[in-house]
Tab-separated table of C-alpha atoms and ligand atoms in Angstrom:
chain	number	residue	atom	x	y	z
A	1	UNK	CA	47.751	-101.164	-16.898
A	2	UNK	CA	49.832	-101.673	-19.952
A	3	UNK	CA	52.289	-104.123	-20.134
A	4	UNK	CA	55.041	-102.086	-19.915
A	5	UNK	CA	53.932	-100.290	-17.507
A	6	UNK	CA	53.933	-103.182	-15.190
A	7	UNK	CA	57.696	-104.126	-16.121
A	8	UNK	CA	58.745	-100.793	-15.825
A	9	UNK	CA	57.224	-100.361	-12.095
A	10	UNK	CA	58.826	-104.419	-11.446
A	11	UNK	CA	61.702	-103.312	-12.665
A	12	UNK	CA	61.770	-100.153	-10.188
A	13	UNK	CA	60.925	-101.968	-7.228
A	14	UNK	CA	63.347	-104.247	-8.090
A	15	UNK	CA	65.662	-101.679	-7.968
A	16	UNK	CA	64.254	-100.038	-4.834
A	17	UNK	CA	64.007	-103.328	-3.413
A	18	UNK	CA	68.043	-104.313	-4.032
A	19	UNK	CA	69.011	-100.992	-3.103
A	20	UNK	CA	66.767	-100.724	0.308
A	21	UNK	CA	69.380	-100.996	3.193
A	22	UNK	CA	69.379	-104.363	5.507
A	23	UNK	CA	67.505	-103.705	8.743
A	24	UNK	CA	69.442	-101.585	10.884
A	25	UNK	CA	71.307	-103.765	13.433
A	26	UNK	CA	69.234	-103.559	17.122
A	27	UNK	CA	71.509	-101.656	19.333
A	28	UNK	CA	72.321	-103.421	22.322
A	29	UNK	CA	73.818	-101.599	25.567
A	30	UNK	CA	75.174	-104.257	28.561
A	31	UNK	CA	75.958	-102.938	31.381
A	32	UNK	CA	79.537	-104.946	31.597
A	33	UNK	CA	81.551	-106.473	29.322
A	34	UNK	CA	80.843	-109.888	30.153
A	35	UNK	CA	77.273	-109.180	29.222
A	36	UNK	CA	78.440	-107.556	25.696
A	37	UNK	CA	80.837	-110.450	24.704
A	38	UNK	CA	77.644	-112.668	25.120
A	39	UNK	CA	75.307	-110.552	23.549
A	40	UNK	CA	77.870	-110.511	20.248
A	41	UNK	CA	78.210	-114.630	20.002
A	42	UNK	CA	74.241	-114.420	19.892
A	43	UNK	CA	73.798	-111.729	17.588
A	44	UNK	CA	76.492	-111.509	15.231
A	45	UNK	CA	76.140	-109.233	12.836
A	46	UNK	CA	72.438	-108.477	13.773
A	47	UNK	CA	73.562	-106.496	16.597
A	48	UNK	CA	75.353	-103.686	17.654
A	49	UNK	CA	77.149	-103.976	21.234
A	50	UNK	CA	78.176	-101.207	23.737
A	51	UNK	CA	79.103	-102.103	27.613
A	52	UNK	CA	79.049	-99.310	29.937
A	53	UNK	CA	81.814	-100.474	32.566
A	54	UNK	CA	84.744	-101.675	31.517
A	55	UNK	CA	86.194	-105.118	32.848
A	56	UNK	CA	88.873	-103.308	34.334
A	57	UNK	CA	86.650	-101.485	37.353
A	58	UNK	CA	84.587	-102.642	39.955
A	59	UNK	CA	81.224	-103.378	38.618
A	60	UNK	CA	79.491	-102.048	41.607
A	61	UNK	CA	80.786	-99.155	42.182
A	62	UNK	CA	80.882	-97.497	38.151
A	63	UNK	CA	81.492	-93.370	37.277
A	64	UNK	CA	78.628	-92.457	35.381
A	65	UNK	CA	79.943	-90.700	32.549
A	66	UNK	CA	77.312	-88.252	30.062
A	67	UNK	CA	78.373	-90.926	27.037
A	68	UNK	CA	75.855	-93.758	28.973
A	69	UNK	CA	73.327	-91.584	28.609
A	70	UNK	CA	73.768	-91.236	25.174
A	71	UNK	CA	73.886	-95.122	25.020
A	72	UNK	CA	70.892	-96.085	26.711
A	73	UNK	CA	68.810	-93.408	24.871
A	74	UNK	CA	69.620	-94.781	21.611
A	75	UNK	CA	69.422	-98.366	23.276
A	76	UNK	CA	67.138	-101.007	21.420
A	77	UNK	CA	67.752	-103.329	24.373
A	78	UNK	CA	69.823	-103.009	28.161
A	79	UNK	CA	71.350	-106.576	28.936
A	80	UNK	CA	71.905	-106.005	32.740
A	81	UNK	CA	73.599	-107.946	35.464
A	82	UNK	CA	71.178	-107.760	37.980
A	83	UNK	CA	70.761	-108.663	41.990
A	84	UNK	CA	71.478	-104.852	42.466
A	85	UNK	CA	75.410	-105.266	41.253
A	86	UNK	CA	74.425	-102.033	39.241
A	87	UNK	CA	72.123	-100.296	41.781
A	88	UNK	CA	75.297	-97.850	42.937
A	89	UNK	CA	75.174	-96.399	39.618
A	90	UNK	CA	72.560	-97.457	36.816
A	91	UNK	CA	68.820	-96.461	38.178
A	92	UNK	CA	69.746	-92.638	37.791
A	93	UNK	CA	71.745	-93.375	34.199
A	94	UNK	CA	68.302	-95.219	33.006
A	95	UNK	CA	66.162	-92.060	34.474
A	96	UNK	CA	68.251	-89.794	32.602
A	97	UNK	CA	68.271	-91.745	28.966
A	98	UNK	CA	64.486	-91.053	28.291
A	99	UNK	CA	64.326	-94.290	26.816
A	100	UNK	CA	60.821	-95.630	28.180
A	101	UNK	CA	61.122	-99.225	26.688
A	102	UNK	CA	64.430	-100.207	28.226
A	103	UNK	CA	62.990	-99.170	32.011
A	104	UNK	CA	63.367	-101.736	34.420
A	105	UNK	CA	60.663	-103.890	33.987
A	106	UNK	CA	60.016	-102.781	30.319
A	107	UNK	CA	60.100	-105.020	27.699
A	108	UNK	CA	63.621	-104.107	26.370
A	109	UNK	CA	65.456	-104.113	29.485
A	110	UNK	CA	66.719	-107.967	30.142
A	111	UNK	CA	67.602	-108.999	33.473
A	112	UNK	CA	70.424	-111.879	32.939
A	113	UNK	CA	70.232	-113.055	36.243
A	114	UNK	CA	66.578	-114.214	35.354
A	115	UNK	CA	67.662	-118.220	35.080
A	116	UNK	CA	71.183	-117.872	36.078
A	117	UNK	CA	72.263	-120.610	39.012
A	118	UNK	CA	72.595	-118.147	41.870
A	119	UNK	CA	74.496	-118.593	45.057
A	120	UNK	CA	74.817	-117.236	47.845
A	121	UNK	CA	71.173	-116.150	48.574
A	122	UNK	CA	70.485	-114.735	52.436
A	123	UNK	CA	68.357	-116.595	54.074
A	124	UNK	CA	67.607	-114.431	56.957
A	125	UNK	CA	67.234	-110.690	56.919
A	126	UNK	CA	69.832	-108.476	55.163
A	127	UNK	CA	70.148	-104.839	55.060
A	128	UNK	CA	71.970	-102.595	53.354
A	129	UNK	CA	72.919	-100.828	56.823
A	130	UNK	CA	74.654	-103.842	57.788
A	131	UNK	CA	77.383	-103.122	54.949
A	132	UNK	CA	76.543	-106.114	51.981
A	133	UNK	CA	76.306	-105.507	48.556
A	134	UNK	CA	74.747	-108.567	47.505
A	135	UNK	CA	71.623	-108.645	49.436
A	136	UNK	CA	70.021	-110.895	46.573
A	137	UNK	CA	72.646	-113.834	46.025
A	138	UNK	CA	75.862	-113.341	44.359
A	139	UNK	CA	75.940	-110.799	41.679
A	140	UNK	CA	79.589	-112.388	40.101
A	141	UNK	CA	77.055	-115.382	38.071
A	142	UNK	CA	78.654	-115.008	35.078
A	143	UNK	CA	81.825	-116.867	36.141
A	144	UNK	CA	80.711	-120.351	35.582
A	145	UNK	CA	80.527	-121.078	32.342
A	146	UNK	CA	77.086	-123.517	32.719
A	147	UNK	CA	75.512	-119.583	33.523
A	148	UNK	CA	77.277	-118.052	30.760
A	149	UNK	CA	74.735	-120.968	28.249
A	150	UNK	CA	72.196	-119.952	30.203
A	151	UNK	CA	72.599	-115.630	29.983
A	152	UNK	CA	73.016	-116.498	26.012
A	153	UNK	CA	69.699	-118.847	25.872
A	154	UNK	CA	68.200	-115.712	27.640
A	155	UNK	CA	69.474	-113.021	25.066
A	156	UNK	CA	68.316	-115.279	21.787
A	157	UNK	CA	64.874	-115.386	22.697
A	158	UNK	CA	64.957	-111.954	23.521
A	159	UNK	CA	66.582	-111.135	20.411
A	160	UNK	CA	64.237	-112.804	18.758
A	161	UNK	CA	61.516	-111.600	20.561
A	162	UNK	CA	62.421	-108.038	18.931
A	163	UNK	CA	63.485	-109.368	15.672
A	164	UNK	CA	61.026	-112.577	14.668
A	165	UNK	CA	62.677	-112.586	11.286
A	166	UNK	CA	66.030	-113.465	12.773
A	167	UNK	CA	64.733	-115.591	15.901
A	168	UNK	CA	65.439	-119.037	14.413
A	169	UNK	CA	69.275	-117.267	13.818
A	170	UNK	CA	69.751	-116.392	17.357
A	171	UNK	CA	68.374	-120.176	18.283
A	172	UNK	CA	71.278	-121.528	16.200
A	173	UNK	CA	74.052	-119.214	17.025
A	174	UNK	CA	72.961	-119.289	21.555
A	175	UNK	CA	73.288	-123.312	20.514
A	176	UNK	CA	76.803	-123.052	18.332
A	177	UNK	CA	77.825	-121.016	21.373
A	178	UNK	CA	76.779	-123.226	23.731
A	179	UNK	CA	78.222	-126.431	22.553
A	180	UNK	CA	81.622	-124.514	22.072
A	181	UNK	CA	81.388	-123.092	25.750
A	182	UNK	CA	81.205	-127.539	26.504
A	183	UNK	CA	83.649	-128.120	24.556
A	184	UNK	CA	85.790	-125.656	26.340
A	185	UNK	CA	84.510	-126.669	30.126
A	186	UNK	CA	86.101	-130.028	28.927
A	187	UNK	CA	89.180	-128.692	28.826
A	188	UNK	CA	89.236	-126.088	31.945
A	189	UNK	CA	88.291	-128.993	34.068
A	190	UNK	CA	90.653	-131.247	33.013
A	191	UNK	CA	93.247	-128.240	33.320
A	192	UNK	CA	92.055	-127.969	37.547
A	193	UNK	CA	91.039	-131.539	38.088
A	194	UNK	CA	94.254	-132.293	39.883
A	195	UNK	CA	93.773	-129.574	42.264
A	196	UNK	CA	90.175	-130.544	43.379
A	197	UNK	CA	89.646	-128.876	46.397
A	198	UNK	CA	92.143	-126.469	46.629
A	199	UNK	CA	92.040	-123.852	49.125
A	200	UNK	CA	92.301	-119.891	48.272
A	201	UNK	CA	91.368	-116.755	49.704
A	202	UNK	CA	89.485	-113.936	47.467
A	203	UNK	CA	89.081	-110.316	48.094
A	204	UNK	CA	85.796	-109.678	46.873
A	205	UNK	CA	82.892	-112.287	47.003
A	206	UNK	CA	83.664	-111.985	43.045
A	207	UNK	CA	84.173	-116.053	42.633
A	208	UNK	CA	81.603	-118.334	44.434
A	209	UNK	CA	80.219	-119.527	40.690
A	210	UNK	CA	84.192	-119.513	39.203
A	211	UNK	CA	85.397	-121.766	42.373
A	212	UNK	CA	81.716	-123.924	42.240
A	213	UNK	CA	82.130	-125.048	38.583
A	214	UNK	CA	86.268	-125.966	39.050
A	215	UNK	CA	86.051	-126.983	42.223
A	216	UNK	CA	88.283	-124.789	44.325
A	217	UNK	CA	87.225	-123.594	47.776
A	218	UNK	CA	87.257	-120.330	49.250
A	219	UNK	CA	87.811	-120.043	52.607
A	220	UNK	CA	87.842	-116.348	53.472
A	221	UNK	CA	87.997	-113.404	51.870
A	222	UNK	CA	90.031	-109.974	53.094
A	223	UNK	CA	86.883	-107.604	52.768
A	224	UNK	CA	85.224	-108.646	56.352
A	225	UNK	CA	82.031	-108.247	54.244
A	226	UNK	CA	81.376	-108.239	50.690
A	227	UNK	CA	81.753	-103.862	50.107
A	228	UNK	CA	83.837	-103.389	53.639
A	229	UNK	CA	87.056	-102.610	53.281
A	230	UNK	CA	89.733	-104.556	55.248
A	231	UNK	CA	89.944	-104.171	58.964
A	232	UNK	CA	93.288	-104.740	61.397
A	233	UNK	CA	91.193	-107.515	63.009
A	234	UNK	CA	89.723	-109.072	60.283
A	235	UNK	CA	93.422	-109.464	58.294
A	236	UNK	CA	94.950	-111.055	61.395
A	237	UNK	CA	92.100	-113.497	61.900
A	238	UNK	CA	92.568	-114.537	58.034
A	239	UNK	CA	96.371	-114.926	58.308
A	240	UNK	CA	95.620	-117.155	61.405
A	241	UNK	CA	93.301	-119.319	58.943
A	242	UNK	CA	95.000	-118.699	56.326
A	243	UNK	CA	98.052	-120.545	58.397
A	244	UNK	CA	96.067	-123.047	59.721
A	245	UNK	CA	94.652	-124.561	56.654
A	246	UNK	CA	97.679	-124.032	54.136
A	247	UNK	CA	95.756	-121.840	51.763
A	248	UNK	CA	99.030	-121.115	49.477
A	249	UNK	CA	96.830	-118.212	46.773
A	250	UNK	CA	95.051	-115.141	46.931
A	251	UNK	CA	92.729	-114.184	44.603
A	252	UNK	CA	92.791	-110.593	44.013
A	253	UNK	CA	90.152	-108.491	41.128
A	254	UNK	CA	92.383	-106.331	39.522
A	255	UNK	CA	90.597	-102.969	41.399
A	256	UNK	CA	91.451	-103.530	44.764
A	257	UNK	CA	94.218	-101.827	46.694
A	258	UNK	CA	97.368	-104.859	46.475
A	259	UNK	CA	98.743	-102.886	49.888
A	260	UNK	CA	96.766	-105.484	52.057
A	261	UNK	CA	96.798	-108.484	49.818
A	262	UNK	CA	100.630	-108.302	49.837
A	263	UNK	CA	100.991	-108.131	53.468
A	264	UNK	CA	99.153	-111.286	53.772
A	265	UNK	CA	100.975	-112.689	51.355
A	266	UNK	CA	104.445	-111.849	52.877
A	267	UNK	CA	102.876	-113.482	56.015
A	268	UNK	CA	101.757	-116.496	54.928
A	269	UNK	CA	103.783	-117.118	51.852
A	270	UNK	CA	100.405	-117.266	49.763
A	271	UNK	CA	100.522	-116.363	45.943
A	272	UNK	CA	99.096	-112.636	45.181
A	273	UNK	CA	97.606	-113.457	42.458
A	274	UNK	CA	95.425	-110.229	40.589
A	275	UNK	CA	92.306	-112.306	38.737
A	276	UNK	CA	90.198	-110.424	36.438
A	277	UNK	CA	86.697	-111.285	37.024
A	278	UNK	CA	85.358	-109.887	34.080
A	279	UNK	CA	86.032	-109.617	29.841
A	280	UNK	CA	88.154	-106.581	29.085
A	281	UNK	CA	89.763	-107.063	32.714
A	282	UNK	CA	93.087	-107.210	30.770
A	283	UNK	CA	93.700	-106.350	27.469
A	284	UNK	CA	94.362	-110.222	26.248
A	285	UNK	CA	90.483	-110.961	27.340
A	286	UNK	CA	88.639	-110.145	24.767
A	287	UNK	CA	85.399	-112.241	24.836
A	288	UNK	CA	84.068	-115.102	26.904
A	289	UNK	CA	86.427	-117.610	26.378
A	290	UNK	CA	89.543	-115.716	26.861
A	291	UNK	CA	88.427	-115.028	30.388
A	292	UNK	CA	88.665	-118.569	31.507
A	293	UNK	CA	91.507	-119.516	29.627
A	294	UNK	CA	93.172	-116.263	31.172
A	295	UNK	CA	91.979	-116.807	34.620
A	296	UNK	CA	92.728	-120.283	34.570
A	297	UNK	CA	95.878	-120.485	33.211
A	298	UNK	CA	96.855	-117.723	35.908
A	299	UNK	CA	95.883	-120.433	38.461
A	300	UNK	CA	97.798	-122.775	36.833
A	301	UNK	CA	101.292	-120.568	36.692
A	302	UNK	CA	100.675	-120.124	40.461
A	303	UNK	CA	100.146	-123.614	41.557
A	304	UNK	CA	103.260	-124.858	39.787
A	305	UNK	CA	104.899	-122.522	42.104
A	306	UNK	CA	103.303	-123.834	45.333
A	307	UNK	CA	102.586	-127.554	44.388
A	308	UNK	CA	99.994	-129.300	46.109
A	309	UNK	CA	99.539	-126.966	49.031
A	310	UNK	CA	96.243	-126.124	50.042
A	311	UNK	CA	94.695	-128.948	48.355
A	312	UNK	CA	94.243	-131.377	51.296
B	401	LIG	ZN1	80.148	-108.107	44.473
């Protein structure tokens, strides 16, 4: 080969070479919000992030619209919840996509709930005929913080797992993420430290992990079971406890009927309070962060109202 030859086919792929697009970003489909915001502080700009349901609406119980199915078939990877909070509405979605590798089970369909800190796992036998929707521990994990490290550990080495040339990228940015979610727990919990204890009531089951990590304690809930709507009975035995023990704020997820909620309010004199469980629950939370600072700061508005109450 002559010489010029040679610099004339260097120069060309030099050319090719600096005008060859980046890798594509991996297209990444989570099921909720939550899911996407953590899927974003891990992959930056190597990702692109969809959710399916929107903060706003029950998780469990999601329309399917023909747009998901869109999603999932161009999916690289499905980040999903898990412990069947999606099994109302995402098993038929996923049949539909004709996406083989993001089946459950496949290799590009990540369970988050993998290494999560569960609670609220059934012991003895529980069937879906007896009315519960969270037959495999508490679905609502991603409301402590500690969990929210964890999901993001889980999605880097995924990540990185379909993208080797980037792993050591995710590693850093799942550990910048993580020391900032620390940092921020420092402040939350000094924030709710001087209402250790305190008492509420939630609709939903939607807050064991929230009320775990700050220390609040839920004594009832107005669904008589977690997917039951209230009963007569059940909201009379809850304002009787409610009484009883001083419990001074509801928490309420922003889809539920207020009708209810309000009546034991009036009859109690508890706080209504309507607490987004999830990213994109209100238009001010947009990622992570802004959820606790939303959710917590709510709290804190409402307890300057009622004082101690509820909190011995
Ligand atoms: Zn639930």
């Amino acid at each position: 080969m002559k010489k010029s030859t040679t610099l004339l086919l260097a120069t060309v792929s030099a050319v090719l070479l600096a005008a060859a697009p980046a890798r594509a970003a991996l297209k990444v489909v989570a099921t909720t919000q939550d899911l996407e915001s953590l899927a974003k502080e891990v992959g930056g700009d190597k990702v692109e992030t969809e959710s399916l349901a929107k903060g706003y609406q029950d998780p469990h119980q999601v329309e399917p619209k023909p747009s998901f199915i869109l999603k999932l078939n161009k999916a690289d990877l499905l980040i999903v919840v898990g412990r069947e909070l999606e099994i109302g509405w995402l098993p038929a979605l996923i049949n539909q996509a004709r996406n083989p590798r993001i089946q459950a089970g496949a290799d590009r369909y990540l369970d988050a709930s993998n290494f999560a800190h569960i609670l609220e796992i059934p012991t003895g036998q529980i069937t879906r005929a007896m009315g519960d929707v969270h037959p495999l521990g508490n679905p609502h994990y991603w409301l402590d913080p500690e969990n929210g490290k964890i999901i993001a550990r889980e999605i880097a080495d995924k990540l990185g797992e379909l993208r080797p040339a980037d792993k050591a990228g995710f590693s850093q940015r799942a550990a910048a993420f993580s020391s900032r979610v620390t940092e921020a727990e420092k402040r939350w919990l000094a924030m709710i430290a001087p209402y250790k204890g305190l008492k509420v009531v939630t609709y939903h089951r939607s807050f064991p992990n929230l009320a775990y990590r700050f220390g609040l304690n839920v004594i009832g809930y107005v669904e008589p079971r977690p997917g039951i709507p209230p009963t007569p009975q059940h909201t009379l035995d809850l304002i009787n406890e409610m009484k009883a023990q001083n419990v001074k704020v509801m928490l309420i997820e922003p889809y539920f009927d207020l009708k209810t909620p309000n009546s034991i309010g009036r009859a109690t004199g508890a706080e209504v309070l309507v607490m987004p469980p999830s990213v994109g629950g209100v238009k001010e939370i947009t990622d992570y962060f802004k959820l606790f600072d939303y959710d917590l700061n709510l709290l804190m508005t409402a307890l300057k109202k009622v004082g101690d109450a509820g909190t011995r």
